[in-house]
CSV table of C-alpha atoms in Angstrom, one decimal:
chain,number,residue,atom,x,y,z
K,1,MET,CA,0.0,0.0,0.0
K,2,LYS,CA,1.1,3.6,-0.7
K,3,ALA,CA,-0.2,6.6,1.2
K,4,ILE,CA,0.4,10.3,1.7
K,5,ILE,CA,-1.1,13.2,3.6
K,6,GLY,CA,-2.3,16.2,1.7
K,7,LYS,CA,-4.4,19.3,1.6
K,8,LYS,CA,-7.4,19.9,-0.7
K,9,VAL,CA,-6.7,22.8,-3.0
K,10,GLY,CA,-10.0,22.9,-4.9
K,11,MET,CA,-11.7,21.5,-8.1
K,12,SER,CA,-10.7,22.1,-11.7
K,13,GLN,CA,-11.0,20.4,-15.0
K,14,ILE,CA,-8.6,18.7,-17.4
K,15,PHE,CA,-9.1,17.8,-21.1
K,16,ASP,CA,-8.0,14.4,-22.2
K,17,ALA,CA,-6.5,13.4,-25.6
K,18,ASN,CA,-10.0,13.1,-27.1
K,19,GLY,CA,-11.1,16.5,-26.0
K,20,LYS,CA,-13.4,15.3,-23.2
K,21,VAL,CA,-13.5,17.3,-20.0
K,22,ILE,CA,-12.5,15.5,-16.8
K,23,PRO,CA,-13.6,17.0,-13.5
K,24,VAL,CA,-10.7,16.7,-11.0
K,25,THR,CA,-9.8,17.7,-7.4
K,26,VAL,CA,-6.4,19.1,-7.0
K,27,ILE,CA,-4.6,18.0,-3.8
K,28,GLU,CA,-1.4,19.4,-2.4
K,29,ALA,CA,0.2,16.0,-1.4
K,30,GLY,CA,3.2,16.2,0.9
K,31,PRO,CA,6.0,16.5,1.3
K,32,CYS,CA,5.7,14.2,4.3
K,33,VAL,CA,8.5,13.2,6.6
K,34,VAL,CA,8.9,9.9,8.4
K,35,VAL,CA,8.6,10.8,12.1
K,36,GLN,CA,8.5,7.3,13.6
K,37,LYS,CA,9.2,3.7,12.4
K,38,LYS,CA,7.5,0.8,14.0
K,39,THR,CA,8.9,-2.7,13.6
K,40,VAL,CA,7.7,-6.3,14.1
K,41,GLU,CA,10.3,-6.9,16.8
K,42,LYS,CA,9.3,-3.9,19.0
K,43,GLU,CA,5.7,-3.1,18.3
K,44,GLY,CA,4.6,-6.3,16.7
K,45,TYR,CA,3.8,-4.8,13.3
K,46,ALA,CA,5.5,-2.8,10.6
K,47,ALA,CA,4.3,0.8,10.0
K,48,VAL,CA,5.5,4.3,9.7
K,49,GLN,CA,4.2,7.6,11.1
K,50,LEU,CA,4.2,10.5,8.7
K,51,GLY,CA,4.3,14.2,9.6
K,52,PHE,CA,2.8,16.9,7.3
K,53,GLU,CA,2.8,20.7,7.3
K,54,ASP,CA,5.1,22.8,9.3
K,55,VAL,CA,3.7,24.7,12.3
K,56,ALA,CA,5.0,27.1,14.9
K,57,GLU,CA,6.6,25.4,17.9
K,58,ARG,CA,4.5,27.4,20.3
K,59,LYS,CA,1.3,25.7,19.0
K,60,LEU,CA,2.5,22.2,20.0
K,61,THR,CA,2.6,20.7,23.5
K,62,LYS,CA,5.8,19.7,25.1
K,63,PRO,CA,5.1,15.9,24.7
K,64,GLU,CA,4.4,16.5,21.0
K,65,MET,CA,7.6,18.5,20.6
K,66,GLY,CA,9.6,15.8,22.5
K,67,HIS,CA,8.3,13.2,20.1
K,68,LEU,CA,9.3,15.2,17.1
K,69,ASN,CA,12.7,16.2,18.6
K,70,LYS,CA,13.4,12.6,19.2
K,71,ALA,CA,13.0,12.0,15.5
K,72,GLY,CA,15.1,15.0,14.6
K,73,VAL,CA,12.4,16.7,12.5
K,74,GLY,CA,10.8,20.1,12.8
K,75,PRO,CA,7.4,20.9,14.3
K,76,LYS,CA,4.6,19.2,12.3
K,77,LYS,CA,0.9,19.9,12.5
K,78,TYR,CA,-0.5,16.6,11.4
K,79,LEU,CA,0.8,13.0,12.3
K,80,ARG,CA,-0.7,9.9,10.7
K,81,GLU,CA,0.3,6.3,10.8
K,82,PHE,CA,0.3,4.0,7.7
K,83,ASN,CA,1.0,0.3,7.1
K,84,LEU,CA,3.0,0.8,3.9
K,85,ASP,CA,4.4,-2.0,1.8
K,86,ASN,CA,7.9,-0.5,2.0
K,87,ALA,CA,7.7,0.4,5.7
K,88,ALA,CA,10.7,-1.8,6.4
K,89,GLU,CA,12.8,0.1,3.9
K,90,LEU,CA,11.9,3.6,5.2
K,91,ASN,CA,13.9,5.3,7.9
K,92,VAL,CA,13.2,8.2,10.2
K,93,GLY,CA,13.7,11.4,8.3
K,94,ASP,CA,12.9,10.1,4.9
K,95,ILE,CA,10.8,12.3,2.7
K,96,ILE,CA,7.7,11.0,0.8
K,97,LYS,CA,6.5,13.2,-2.0
K,98,ALA,CA,3.7,13.3,-4.5
K,99,ASP,CA,5.6,11.2,-7.0
K,100,THR,CA,4.9,8.1,-4.8
K,101,PHE,CA,1.7,7.9,-7.0
K,102,LYS,CA,1.6,7.9,-10.7
K,103,GLU,CA,-1.0,8.5,-13.4
K,104,GLY,CA,-3.5,5.7,-13.7
K,105,ASP,CA,-3.3,4.6,-10.0
K,106,PHE,CA,-6.5,4.1,-8.1
K,107,VAL,CA,-6.8,5.7,-4.7
K,108,ASP,CA,-9.1,6.1,-1.7
K,109,VAL,CA,-9.3,9.7,-0.4
K,110,THR,CA,-10.4,10.2,3.2
K,111,GLY,CA,-11.4,13.6,4.6
K,112,THR,CA,-13.9,15.4,6.9
K,113,SER,CA,-17.1,16.5,5.1
K,114,LYS,CA,-18.3,20.0,5.2
K,115,GLY,CA,-20.4,21.0,8.3
K,116,HIS,CA,-24.0,22.2,7.7
K,117,GLY,CA,-25.0,22.7,11.3
K,118,TYR,CA,-28.3,21.4,12.7
K,119,GLN,CA,-30.6,20.5,9.8
K,120,GLY,CA,-34.1,19.0,9.4
K,121,VAL,CA,-35.1,15.7,7.8
K,122,ILE,CA,-35.7,17.2,4.3
K,123,LYS,CA,-32.2,18.5,3.9
K,124,ARG,CA,-30.4,15.9,6.0
K,125,HIS,CA,-32.1,12.8,4.7
K,126,GLY,CA,-34.1,13.8,1.6
K,127,ALA,CA,-37.5,13.3,3.3
K,128,GLY,CA,-40.7,14.6,1.6
K,129,ARG,CA,-42.9,17.3,3.0
K,130,THR,CA,-46.6,17.3,3.5
K,131,PRO,CA,-49.0,18.8,0.9
K,132,MET,CA,-49.0,22.6,1.0
K,133,SER,CA,-52.8,23.0,0.6
K,134,HIS,CA,-55.9,22.4,2.7
K,135,GLY,CA,-54.8,23.5,6.1
K,136,GLY,CA,-51.5,21.8,6.4
K,137,GLY,CA,-50.4,24.1,9.1
K,138,PRO,CA,-46.9,25.0,10.1
K,139,VAL,CA,-45.6,21.4,10.0
K,140,HIS,CA,-44.9,21.0,6.3
K,141,ARG,CA,-41.2,20.2,6.8
K,142,HIS,CA,-41.6,18.3,10.1
K,143,ALA,CA,-40.6,14.6,10.4
K,144,GLY,CA,-44.1,13.5,11.3
K,145,SER,CA,-45.2,10.4,13.2
K,146,MET,CA,-42.4,7.9,13.7
K,147,GLY,CA,-43.5,5.4,16.3
K,148,VAL,CA,-45.8,2.4,16.0
K,149,ILE,CA,-48.1,0.9,18.6
K,150,ASP,CA,-46.6,-2.6,18.9
K,151,PRO,CA,-43.0,-2.0,20.1
K,152,ALA,CA,-44.0,1.4,21.6
K,153,ARG,CA,-40.6,2.9,20.8
K,154,ILE,CA,-38.6,4.2,17.8
K,155,PHE,CA,-36.2,1.8,16.2
K,156,LYS,CA,-32.5,2.8,16.3
K,157,GLY,CA,-31.3,4.4,13.1
K,158,LYS,CA,-34.6,6.2,12.3
K,159,ILE,CA,-34.0,9.4,10.3
K,160,GLY,CA,-34.5,12.7,12.1
K,161,ALA,CA,-33.2,16.2,12.5
K,162,GLY,CA,-29.7,16.7,13.8
K,163,GLN,CA,-26.1,17.6,13.1
K,164,MET,CA,-25.3,17.3,9.4
K,165,GLY,CA,-21.7,17.0,8.1
K,166,CYS,CA,-18.4,17.1,9.9
K,167,ASP,CA,-18.1,13.3,9.4
K,168,GLN,CA,-15.1,11.3,8.2
K,169,VAL,CA,-15.9,10.3,4.7
K,170,THR,CA,-13.9,8.0,2.3
K,171,ILE,CA,-14.4,8.2,-1.4
K,172,GLN,CA,-13.1,5.0,-3.0
K,173,ASN,CA,-11.6,4.0,-6.3
K,174,LEU,CA,-10.7,7.4,-7.7
K,175,ASP,CA,-8.1,7.3,-10.5
K,176,VAL,CA,-5.1,9.7,-10.5
K,177,ILE,CA,-5.3,11.9,-13.6
K,178,LYS,CA,-2.1,13.9,-13.2
K,179,VAL,CA,0.9,14.2,-10.9
K,180,ASP,CA,3.1,17.2,-10.6
K,181,PRO,CA,6.1,16.3,-8.4
K,182,GLU,CA,7.7,19.7,-8.6
K,183,LEU,CA,4.6,21.5,-7.1
K,184,ASN,CA,3.6,18.4,-5.0
K,185,LEU,CA,0.2,18.3,-6.7
K,186,ILE,CA,-2.0,15.3,-7.4
K,187,ALA,CA,-5.2,15.6,-9.5
K,188,VAL,CA,-7.8,12.9,-8.9
K,189,ARG,CA,-11.0,12.3,-10.9
K,190,GLY,CA,-14.2,13.6,-9.2
K,191,ALA,CA,-14.9,15.2,-5.8
K,192,VAL,CA,-13.4,14.5,-2.5
K,193,PRO,CA,-14.8,15.4,1.0
K,194,GLY,CA,-14.0,18.6,2.8
K,195,HIS,CA,-13.7,22.3,2.1
K,196,LYS,CA,-10.8,24.0,0.5
K,197,GLY,CA,-7.7,23.8,2.6
K,198,SER,CA,-8.9,20.8,4.6
K,199,LEU,CA,-6.8,17.8,5.4
K,200,VAL,CA,-7.1,14.6,3.3
K,201,VAL,CA,-5.4,11.3,3.3
K,202,ILE,CA,-4.6,9.5,0.0
K,203,LYS,CA,-4.1,5.7,0.1
K,204,SER,CA,-4.0,2.9,-2.5
K,205,THR,CA,-7.6,1.7,-3.1
K,206,VAL,CA,-8.8,-1.4,-1.4
K,207,LYS,CA,-10.9,-2.3,-4.4
K,208,THR,CA,-9.7,-5.2,-6.6
K,209,HIS,CA,-9.3,-4.5,-10.3
K,210,ARG,CA,-9.7,-7.6,-12.4
K,211,VAL,CA,-8.7,-7.7,-16.0
K,212,LYS,CA,-11.4,-9.5,-18.0
K,213,ASN,CA,-9.8,-12.2,-20.2
K,214,VAL,CA,-12.3,-11.9,-23.1
K,215,ASP,CA,-12.0,-10.9,-26.7
K,216,THR,CA,-13.3,-7.5,-27.7
K,217,GLY,CA,-16.2,-7.3,-30.0
K,218,ILE,CA,-19.6,-9.1,-30.1
K,219,SER,CA,-20.1,-12.0,-27.8
K,220,LYS,CA,-20.0,-15.4,-29.4
K,221,ASN,CA,-22.2,-16.9,-26.7
K,222,PRO,CA,-25.7,-17.5,-28.2
K,223,GLN,CA,-27.3,-17.4,-24.8
K,224,LYS,CA,-26.0,-13.9,-24.2
K,225,ALA,CA,-26.8,-12.6,-27.7
K,226,SER,CA,-29.5,-9.9,-28.0
K,227,GLY,CA,-32.2,-9.8,-30.6
K,228,ARG,CA,-30.4,-7.1,-32.7
K,229,ASN,CA,-27.1,-9.0,-32.4
K,230,PRO,CA,-25.9,-10.6,-35.7
K,231,GLN,CA,-24.3,-13.3,-33.6
K,232,LYS,CA,-27.8,-14.4,-32.4
K,233,ALA,CA,-28.3,-18.2,-32.5
K,234,SER,CA,-31.4,-17.9,-34.8
K,235,ALA,CA,-29.4,-15.7,-37.2
K,236,ARG,CA,-26.5,-18.1,-37.5
K,237,ASN,CA,-28.7,-21.1,-38.1
K,238,ARG,CA,-30.3,-19.7,-41.2
């Protein structure tokens, strides 16, 4: 697995070779420094802790500064641990940049979604409102009756008004469109959670991409042939 910490810059668009527009999210990925290395002999597993974004020393606590000074790196605002494939090869102080990913890679992007405050069921869950005519009263956007007689309670998970957003969200299986190692920028297809400037984590996707071992063109299986397919069984038997 490959991973890096970044900051969401914003959305843009890129045109491919065929002239089609691709909506992308630009992420400032790294550079990240290895702050701590965990080994199987000591901690029982292999992983590395990465630090991202310089910060003033006065904004960190003494335990945090002691941890960073032990590694010999400067003050870092964010620390995250990753179980990388090459964790055993990395050492404290090594730098991980945006070129750890390349065009065509598939990644999972994790971030904190935008906060919308306290919202009702219509905006939060897409519930419908009551009819606006014939004396509906001031309850058109209310949740309405939710309980039933038999259990005499409301089941856990029932939709309702409440805090919307500010949740950890992971968007899976986004492909990397472009990588700029000089500016430490990665452009991924589609939208990622969070506002501009929010922290995101990019990791190799957990999805499995299987390559279909089939010939291109019309299927030769008569049971899968459609009525307008010239490979249909009835058409071949004529």
